[in-house]
Amino acid sequence: MAKKFEASVTPALLKWARESFNLPLEEAAKKVKVKQQRLLEWERGKDRPTFNQLMKLSKAYKRPVSVFYLAEVPSEDEPFAETNIADLRKFGSSEHQPWPPELILELRKANFRRESYLELSELLQEKVADFTLRRERSESAESLAKRIRSTLAITPEQQFQWKDITVAYRNWRRAIEQQQILICQTGYYMHKRPVSLEVLRGMAISLNPLPIILVNGQDAQAARIFTLFHELGHLLLRQSAMRNIYSGYHDSSEQFCNLFAGCLLVPEYALREQLDASENTQPQEWSNEIIRKMANRFSVSKEVIVRRLMDCRLATSEFYQRKRREYLAQTPKKQFGRGPFHRRYLNWNGEHYTRKVLEAYQESFITYLDVAIYLDTKVKFIEPIQNDLATPDFQ
C-alpha cells in the first residue's frame, strides 16, 4: 500500500479557513469526502489530513494551499474591513445572517481586482484619481440626477438610439467606470452556485480611490441598469450598502437612491415628451402596451416606468403598488449563458479593470500567463477579450 503523507498544517488555520467562508461543518466534510468527526479532529489537531485531502480543503475553502502552513491565523480577513460593509448582513425576510460562501467569494474577487488595479497603476506610474463626485448638502435627488447625467455626458436622445438593452447596459457601465469606479458582476463560481437575488441584487463599497459597485449577473439586464445607478447613489452619499430583491422604499437612503436612479434614467421632461400626445396626462391607468413601449424606449424595467409615472404625478400610488406586486410575482429572467463564453469573464471583471491588466501586459510589466491569473480566465480566452475591447461597439 502506498504511504500516505500527512500535511503538517496549523490546525487553527483549518478551522479559520472554513469559518471565514461560512461553510458549515457538514457541507465542508461532504466536499472533502470525509466524516464530520474526521474534519473536527483535523481542526482540533488530533489528526492531520493527507496532502491530497489538504488540496481538497484548499479547493473547498477557496484558499491557496500555502495559507494552511502559516504560523498563526491572519489578524484580519474580512474583505473591505475598513468600510461598514461588514454590518450589512440582512437579506430576505430574516434578520441578520452570515453571508453565504458564494457571496464571500465574490467579495474576495472584487477586493483582489481593486488591489490589483491599484498595484498595476503604480507599476505603470499612473495615479488613480480620487472619486470626487458626491451629493452636495441638501441637494435633491432630482437635482443630483440632472448633474450626474451631465457629468456622464449621455443625453436622452443618445439613450433612445441604443438598439437594445445589452448596448444600454454596456454604455451606462462604461460611462460610470470613467468616473474611476470599479464595476464588477457576480459570476458562475462555486460549481455553478451563483449568488441568488434573494441575497444580493447589488452592492456599493465606498472606498477612495476606486470605490466598487457589485451587480448580480443573474439579474435581468434592465434591473442591472437600475442597480448600477442605485448603488452609484450610495457612493455619492459616501455609503456602503447592500440591496436585494426584497429591498423596498422604507429606509430614507434607499428611498433617495431609488429616486435618484429613476430620475437619471427617466428624466420627467423626457418621459412626458415620449408619451403619446393623444394620451391623457392626468393620473390614470396606463396600458401594458404603453408601459412596455416606454420601458423599451428608456432601456429600463417596466417597474421603473410605473414608478416614474407616479413620481411625475401621471399615475396614482395605488396603480404603482398594484403593478409593482404584479412584477415582483414574476420570475426574474436569468442572464447566464448568453453570448460567447469569453465575454462572461469580461462582464465579471469589467472593462475598466480588464483594460488596466492588458495595458500592464502591453508595457511588459506582466506576462501573458499573469493576464490569465489577473482575469481569472484561461489563456485561450485572452485574445478574444482583447479583440472585443478593440471593437468599440462589440455585440
Tab-separated table of N, CA, C and O in Angstrom, residues 180-265:
chain	number	residue	atom	x	y	z
A	180	GLN	N	-13.856	56.690	-12.425
A	180	GLN	CA	-12.953	55.972	-11.519
A	180	GLN	C	-13.726	55.151	-10.486
A	180	GLN	O	-13.507	55.238	-9.274
A	181	ILE	N	-14.665	54.360	-11.009
A	181	ILE	CA	-15.428	53.407	-10.206
A	181	ILE	C	-15.224	52.031	-10.818
A	181	ILE	O	-15.312	51.867	-12.039
A	182	LEU	N	-14.930	51.049	-9.993
A	182	LEU	CA	-14.745	49.679	-10.469
A	182	LEU	C	-16.093	48.968	-10.410
A	182	LEU	O	-16.694	48.868	-9.341
A	183	ILE	N	-16.569	48.494	-11.547
A	183	ILE	CA	-17.849	47.787	-11.605
A	183	ILE	C	-17.587	46.321	-11.888
A	183	ILE	O	-16.992	45.958	-12.904
A	184	CYS	N	-18.003	45.468	-10.983
A	184	CYS	CA	-17.856	44.020	-11.126
A	184	CYS	C	-19.240	43.385	-11.197
A	184	CYS	O	-20.212	43.936	-10.702
A	185	GLN	N	-19.282	42.209	-11.783
A	185	GLN	CA	-20.535	41.480	-11.894
A	185	GLN	C	-20.332	40.084	-11.327
A	185	GLN	O	-19.310	39.455	-11.601
A	186	THR	N	-21.279	39.604	-10.541
A	186	THR	CA	-21.127	38.274	-9.961
A	186	THR	C	-21.115	37.243	-11.072
A	186	THR	O	-21.744	37.408	-12.108
A	187	GLY	N	-20.389	36.150	-10.828
A	187	GLY	CA	-20.177	35.164	-11.870
A	187	GLY	C	-20.787	33.824	-11.573
A	187	GLY	O	-21.724	33.682	-10.790
A	188	TYR	N	-20.201	32.812	-12.176
A	188	TYR	CA	-20.732	31.453	-12.107
A	188	TYR	C	-19.758	30.555	-11.355
A	188	TYR	O	-19.391	29.481	-11.818
A	189	TYR	N	-19.291	31.040	-10.214
A	189	TYR	CA	-18.321	30.294	-9.438
A	189	TYR	C	-19.038	29.269	-8.539
A	189	TYR	O	-20.231	29.060	-8.644
A	190	MET	N	-18.295	28.698	-7.636
A	190	MET	CA	-18.852	27.750	-6.660
A	190	MET	C	-19.582	26.594	-7.350
A	190	MET	O	-20.656	26.169	-6.946
A	191	HIS	N	-18.997	26.080	-8.425
A	191	HIS	CA	-19.586	24.954	-9.140
A	191	HIS	C	-21.025	25.255	-9.548
A	191	HIS	O	-21.973	24.548	-9.190
A	192	LYS	N	-21.180	26.338	-10.280
A	192	LYS	CA	-22.486	26.762	-10.773
A	192	LYS	C	-23.458	27.041	-9.629
A	192	LYS	O	-24.643	26.739	-9.704
A	193	ARG	N	-22.931	27.663	-8.583
A	193	ARG	CA	-23.763	28.064	-7.458
A	193	ARG	C	-23.626	29.579	-7.315
A	193	ARG	O	-22.876	30.065	-6.492
A	194	PRO	N	-24.335	30.334	-8.143
A	194	PRO	CA	-24.172	31.782	-8.126
A	194	PRO	C	-24.882	32.421	-6.934
A	194	PRO	O	-25.693	31.793	-6.256
A	195	VAL	N	-24.577	33.671	-6.690
A	195	VAL	CA	-25.243	34.434	-5.636
A	195	VAL	C	-26.684	34.678	-6.071
A	195	VAL	O	-26.943	35.195	-7.155
A	196	SER	N	-27.637	34.322	-5.226
A	196	SER	CA	-29.046	34.484	-5.584
A	196	SER	C	-29.483	35.930	-5.408
A	196	SER	O	-28.887	36.700	-4.645
A	197	LEU	N	-30.553	36.288	-6.086
A	197	LEU	CA	-31.094	37.631	-5.971
A	197	LEU	C	-31.723	37.866	-4.605
A	197	LEU	O	-31.875	39.008	-4.171
A	198	GLU	N	-32.100	36.774	-3.921
A	198	GLU	CA	-32.618	36.909	-2.565
A	198	GLU	C	-31.541	37.419	-1.611
A	198	GLU	O	-31.830	38.079	-0.620
A	199	VAL	N	-30.290	37.109	-1.930
A	199	VAL	CA	-29.162	37.546	-1.114
A	199	VAL	C	-28.652	38.903	-1.582
A	199	VAL	O	-28.423	39.810	-0.781
A	200	LEU	N	-28.463	39.059	-2.882
A	200	LEU	CA	-27.824	40.277	-3.391
A	200	LEU	C	-28.349	40.636	-4.773
A	200	LEU	O	-28.406	39.796	-5.665
A	201	ARG	N	-28.738	41.884	-4.916
A	201	ARG	CA	-29.024	42.436	-6.241
A	201	ARG	C	-27.895	43.377	-6.628
A	201	ARG	O	-27.501	43.450	-7.787
A	202	GLY	N	-27.389	44.103	-5.662
A	202	GLY	CA	-26.274	44.998	-5.911
A	202	GLY	C	-25.646	45.433	-4.608
A	202	GLY	O	-26.239	45.307	-3.539
A	203	MET	N	-24.409	45.931	-4.693
A	203	MET	CA	-23.692	46.379	-3.507
A	203	MET	C	-22.800	47.552	-3.884
A	203	MET	O	-22.194	47.577	-4.950
A	204	ALA	N	-22.756	48.532	-2.997
A	204	ALA	CA	-21.840	49.663	-3.144
A	204	ALA	C	-20.806	49.568	-2.036
A	204	ALA	O	-21.153	49.371	-0.873
A	205	ILE	N	-19.526	49.690	-2.406
A	205	ILE	CA	-18.442	49.638	-1.431
A	205	ILE	C	-17.699	50.954	-1.531
A	205	ILE	O	-16.958	51.201	-2.483
A	206	SER	N	-17.936	51.816	-0.570
A	206	SER	CA	-17.437	53.185	-0.613
A	206	SER	C	-15.994	53.262	-0.141
A	206	SER	O	-15.707	53.247	1.058
A	207	LEU	N	-15.090	53.306	-1.102
A	207	LEU	CA	-13.657	53.432	-0.848
A	207	LEU	C	-13.118	54.567	-1.711
A	207	LEU	O	-13.728	54.926	-2.721
A	208	ASN	N	-11.981	55.110	-1.325
A	208	ASN	CA	-11.379	56.168	-2.117
A	208	ASN	C	-9.861	56.052	-2.050
A	208	ASN	O	-9.303	56.066	-0.946
A	209	PRO	N	-9.184	55.868	-3.194
A	209	PRO	CA	-9.775	55.861	-4.529
A	209	PRO	C	-10.410	54.515	-4.883
A	209	PRO	O	-10.253	53.544	-4.155
A	210	LEU	N	-11.067	54.503	-6.013
A	210	LEU	CA	-11.623	53.310	-6.639
A	210	LEU	C	-12.703	52.620	-5.806
A	210	LEU	O	-12.524	51.489	-5.359
A	211	PRO	N	-13.842	53.273	-5.608
A	211	PRO	CA	-14.981	52.577	-4.991
A	211	PRO	C	-15.483	51.488	-5.930
A	211	PRO	O	-15.136	51.470	-7.127
A	212	ILE	N	-16.297	50.595	-5.405
A	212	ILE	CA	-16.742	49.427	-6.173
A	212	ILE	C	-18.259	49.352	-6.194
A	212	ILE	O	-18.926	49.609	-5.192
A	213	ILE	N	-18.790	48.995	-7.347
A	213	ILE	CA	-20.193	48.607	-7.478
A	213	ILE	C	-20.211	47.152	-7.921
A	213	ILE	O	-19.577	46.788	-8.912
A	214	LEU	N	-20.912	46.317	-7.167
A	214	LEU	CA	-21.044	44.896	-7.495
A	214	LEU	C	-22.492	44.638	-7.895
A	214	LEU	O	-23.413	44.947	-7.147
A	215	VAL	N	-22.678	44.083	-9.095
A	215	VAL	CA	-24.007	43.827	-9.645
A	215	VAL	C	-24.188	42.326	-9.828
A	215	VAL	O	-23.258	41.630	-10.244
A	216	ASN	N	-25.378	41.831	-9.516
A	216	ASN	CA	-25.640	40.398	-9.658
A	216	ASN	C	-25.868	40.045	-11.122
A	216	ASN	O	-26.810	40.525	-11.757
A	217	GLY	N	-25.006	39.189	-11.660
A	217	GLY	CA	-25.091	38.790	-13.060
A	217	GLY	C	-26.284	37.928	-13.378
A	217	GLY	O	-26.591	37.698	-14.558
A	218	GLN	N	-26.993	37.419	-12.357
A	218	GLN	CA	-28.195	36.628	-12.607
A	218	GLN	C	-29.382	37.497	-12.974
A	218	GLN	O	-30.357	37.012	-13.535
A	219	ASP	N	-29.320	38.763	-12.608
A	219	ASP	CA	-30.462	39.646	-12.776
A	219	ASP	C	-30.695	39.984	-14.242
A	219	ASP	O	-29.777	39.929	-15.069
A	220	ALA	N	-31.922	40.370	-14.561
A	220	ALA	CA	-32.227	40.849	-15.907
A	220	ALA	C	-31.433	42.115	-16.172
A	220	ALA	O	-31.148	42.887	-15.254
A	221	GLN	N	-31.072	42.353	-17.416
A	221	GLN	CA	-30.216	43.492	-17.733
A	221	GLN	C	-30.874	44.828	-17.387
A	221	GLN	O	-30.208	45.752	-16.925
A	222	ALA	N	-32.176	44.943	-17.589
A	222	ALA	CA	-32.865	46.186	-17.228
A	222	ALA	C	-32.753	46.435	-15.732
A	222	ALA	O	-32.546	47.572	-15.287
A	223	ALA	N	-32.871	45.376	-14.942
A	223	ALA	CA	-32.741	45.517	-13.492
A	223	ALA	C	-31.312	45.865	-13.111
A	223	ALA	O	-31.075	46.640	-12.183
A	224	ARG	N	-30.338	45.314	-13.843
A	224	ARG	CA	-28.933	45.625	-13.559
A	224	ARG	C	-28.626	47.097	-13.833
A	224	ARG	O	-27.824	47.713	-13.128
A	225	ILE	N	-29.249	47.646	-14.864
A	225	ILE	CA	-29.043	49.070	-15.166
A	225	ILE	C	-29.517	49.917	-14.001
A	225	ILE	O	-28.829	50.842	-13.559
A	226	PHE	N	-30.699	49.614	-13.480
A	226	PHE	CA	-31.213	50.381	-12.338
A	226	PHE	C	-30.302	50.200	-11.130
A	226	PHE	O	-30.003	51.160	-10.405
A	227	THR	N	-29.831	48.974	-10.920
A	227	THR	CA	-28.936	48.701	-9.791
A	227	THR	C	-27.660	49.526	-9.885
A	227	THR	O	-27.164	50.032	-8.879
A	228	LEU	N	-27.102	49.662	-11.097
A	228	LEU	CA	-25.900	50.476	-11.275
A	228	LEU	C	-26.089	51.866	-10.680
A	228	LEU	O	-25.238	52.375	-9.947
A	229	PHE	N	-27.227	52.487	-10.992
A	229	PHE	CA	-27.440	53.863	-10.554
A	229	PHE	C	-27.921	53.942	-9.106
A	229	PHE	O	-27.631	54.922	-8.413
A	230	HIS	N	-28.620	52.929	-8.660
A	230	HIS	CA	-28.978	52.887	-7.241
A	230	HIS	C	-27.717	52.839	-6.383
A	230	HIS	O	-27.568	53.595	-5.415
A	231	GLU	N	-26.786	51.959	-6.749
A	231	GLU	CA	-25.545	51.841	-5.978
A	231	GLU	C	-24.658	53.068	-6.167
A	231	GLU	O	-23.950	53.482	-5.242
A	232	LEU	N	-24.682	53.665	-7.364
A	232	LEU	CA	-23.962	54.919	-7.559
A	232	LEU	C	-24.497	55.980	-6.603
A	232	LEU	O	-23.731	56.780	-6.055
A	233	GLY	N	-25.800	55.974	-6.390
A	233	GLY	CA	-26.392	56.906	-5.439
A	233	GLY	C	-25.794	56.758	-4.055
A	233	GLY	O	-25.487	57.751	-3.377
A	234	HIS	N	-25.607	55.513	-3.622
A	234	HIS	CA	-24.990	55.286	-2.311
A	234	HIS	C	-23.559	55.815	-2.274
A	234	HIS	O	-23.127	56.379	-1.267
A	235	LEU	N	-22.820	55.612	-3.361
A	235	LEU	CA	-21.443	56.121	-3.397
A	235	LEU	C	-21.428	57.648	-3.330
A	235	LEU	O	-20.542	58.237	-2.709
A	236	LEU	N	-22.403	58.291	-3.968
A	236	LEU	CA	-22.489	59.752	-3.916
A	236	LEU	C	-22.833	60.237	-2.506
A	236	LEU	O	-22.520	61.366	-2.137
A	237	LEU	N	-23.472	59.356	-1.727
A	237	LEU	CA	-23.774	59.660	-0.325
A	237	LEU	C	-22.636	59.214	0.589
A	237	LEU	O	-22.730	59.377	1.807
A	238	ARG	N	-21.588	58.647	-0.015
A	238	ARG	CA	-20.442	58.108	0.722
A	238	ARG	C	-20.882	56.977	1.659
A	238	ARG	O	-20.476	56.887	2.807
A	239	GLN	N	-21.709	56.094	1.120
A	239	GLN	CA	-22.224	54.959	1.892
A	239	GLN	C	-21.832	53.645	1.224
A	239	GLN	O	-21.798	53.543	-0.001
A	240	SER	N	-21.572	52.632	2.055
A	240	SER	CA	-21.505	51.257	1.581
A	240	SER	C	-22.866	50.642	1.877
A	240	SER	O	-23.422	50.844	2.948
A	241	ALA	N	-23.411	49.931	0.906
A	241	ALA	CA	-24.769	49.417	1.077
A	241	ALA	C	-24.964	48.154	0.267
A	241	ALA	O	-24.259	47.898	-0.706
A	242	MET	N	-25.956	47.381	0.673
A	242	MET	CA	-26.262	46.106	0.027
A	242	MET	C	-27.756	46.056	-0.256
A	242	MET	O	-28.566	46.439	0.581
A	243	ARG	N	-28.122	45.584	-1.447
A	243	ARG	CA	-29.518	45.579	-1.872
A	243	ARG	C	-29.874	44.217	-2.452
A	243	ARG	O	-29.081	43.593	-3.131
A	244	ASN	N	-31.120	43.756	-2.183
A	244	ASN	CA	-31.596	42.515	-2.783
A	244	ASN	C	-33.016	42.718	-3.303
A	244	ASN	O	-33.537	43.833	-3.286
A	245	ILE	N	-33.659	41.646	-3.746
A	245	ILE	CA	-34.982	41.795	-4.358
A	245	ILE	C	-36.052	42.163	-3.346
A	245	ILE	O	-37.153	42.547	-3.721
A	246	TYR	N	-35.738	42.058	-2.048
A	246	TYR	CA	-36.710	42.422	-1.032
A	246	TYR	C	-36.585	43.880	-0.612
A	246	TYR	O	-37.411	44.381	0.144
A	247	SER	N	-35.531	44.552	-1.063
A	247	SER	CA	-35.323	45.935	-0.660
A	247	SER	C	-36.483	46.794	-1.144
A	247	SER	O	-36.863	46.751	-2.309
A	248	GLY	N	-37.042	47.567	-0.251
A	248	GLY	CA	-38.191	48.402	-0.596
A	248	GLY	C	-37.865	49.869	-0.528
A	248	GLY	O	-36.759	50.304	-0.796
A	249	TYR	N	-38.835	50.644	-0.134
A	249	TYR	CA	-38.708	52.096	-0.139
A	249	TYR	C	-38.865	52.653	1.274
A	249	TYR	O	-39.352	53.752	1.473
A	250	HIS	N	-38.468	51.876	2.266
A	250	HIS	CA	-38.705	52.289	3.652
A	250	HIS	C	-37.533	53.087	4.224
A	250	HIS	O	-37.722	54.112	4.856
A	251	ASP	N	-36.324	52.616	4.023
A	251	ASP	CA	-35.165	53.328	4.529
A	251	ASP	C	-34.965	54.628	3.745
A	251	ASP	O	-35.110	54.665	2.535
A	252	SER	N	-34.607	55.705	4.453
A	252	SER	CA	-34.502	57.016	3.801
A	252	SER	C	-33.433	57.043	2.710
A	252	SER	O	-33.639	57.620	1.637
A	253	SER	N	-32.278	56.431	2.971
A	253	SER	CA	-31.225	56.427	1.952
A	253	SER	C	-31.624	55.552	0.765
A	253	SER	O	-31.287	55.865	-0.390
A	254	GLU	N	-32.364	54.462	1.021
A	254	GLU	CA	-32.855	53.633	-0.074
A	254	GLU	C	-33.850	54.413	-0.916
A	254	GLU	O	-33.836	54.344	-2.147
A	255	GLN	N	-34.723	55.157	-0.260
A	255	GLN	CA	-35.678	55.986	-0.986
A	255	GLN	C	-34.953	56.992	-1.869
A	255	GLN	O	-35.300	57.182	-3.036
A	256	PHE	N	-33.940	57.629	-1.288
A	256	PHE	CA	-33.189	58.637	-2.044
A	256	PHE	C	-32.520	58.012	-3.259
A	256	PHE	O	-32.585	58.552	-4.367
A	257	CYS	N	-31.858	56.867	-3.069
A	257	CYS	CA	-31.115	56.236	-4.164
A	257	CYS	C	-32.060	55.691	-5.239
A	257	CYS	O	-31.733	55.724	-6.433
A	258	ASN	N	-33.225	55.195	-4.834
A	258	ASN	CA	-34.212	54.754	-5.816
A	258	ASN	C	-34.713	55.931	-6.653
A	258	ASN	O	-34.830	55.834	-7.883
A	259	LEU	N	-35.001	57.046	-5.988
A	259	LEU	CA	-35.479	58.220	-6.710
A	259	LEU	C	-34.387	58.784	-7.610
A	259	LEU	O	-34.651	59.169	-8.756
A	260	PHE	N	-33.166	58.831	-7.101
A	260	PHE	CA	-32.034	59.308	-7.904
A	260	PHE	C	-31.884	58.478	-9.172
A	260	PHE	O	-31.755	59.022	-10.280
A	261	ALA	N	-31.902	57.146	-9.033
A	261	ALA	CA	-31.732	56.265	-10.195
A	261	ALA	C	-32.864	56.469	-11.200
A	261	ALA	O	-32.633	56.543	-12.415
A	262	GLY	N	-34.089	56.568	-10.695
A	262	GLY	CA	-35.228	56.761	-11.589
A	262	GLY	C	-35.168	58.082	-12.330
A	262	GLY	O	-35.429	58.149	-13.541
A	263	CYS	N	-34.821	59.164	-11.607
A	263	CYS	CA	-34.734	60.491	-12.227
A	263	CYS	C	-33.646	60.549	-13.293
A	263	CYS	O	-33.805	61.205	-14.323
A	264	LEU	N	-32.528	59.866	-13.046
A	264	LEU	CA	-31.433	59.907	-14.013
A	264	LEU	C	-31.782	59.098	-15.259
A	264	LEU	O	-31.573	59.566	-16.388
A	265	LEU	N	-32.325	57.925	-15.069
A	265	LEU	CA	-32.607	57.054	-16.204
A	265	LEU	C	-33.828	57.515	-16.999
A	265	LEU	O	-33.877	57.345	-18.224
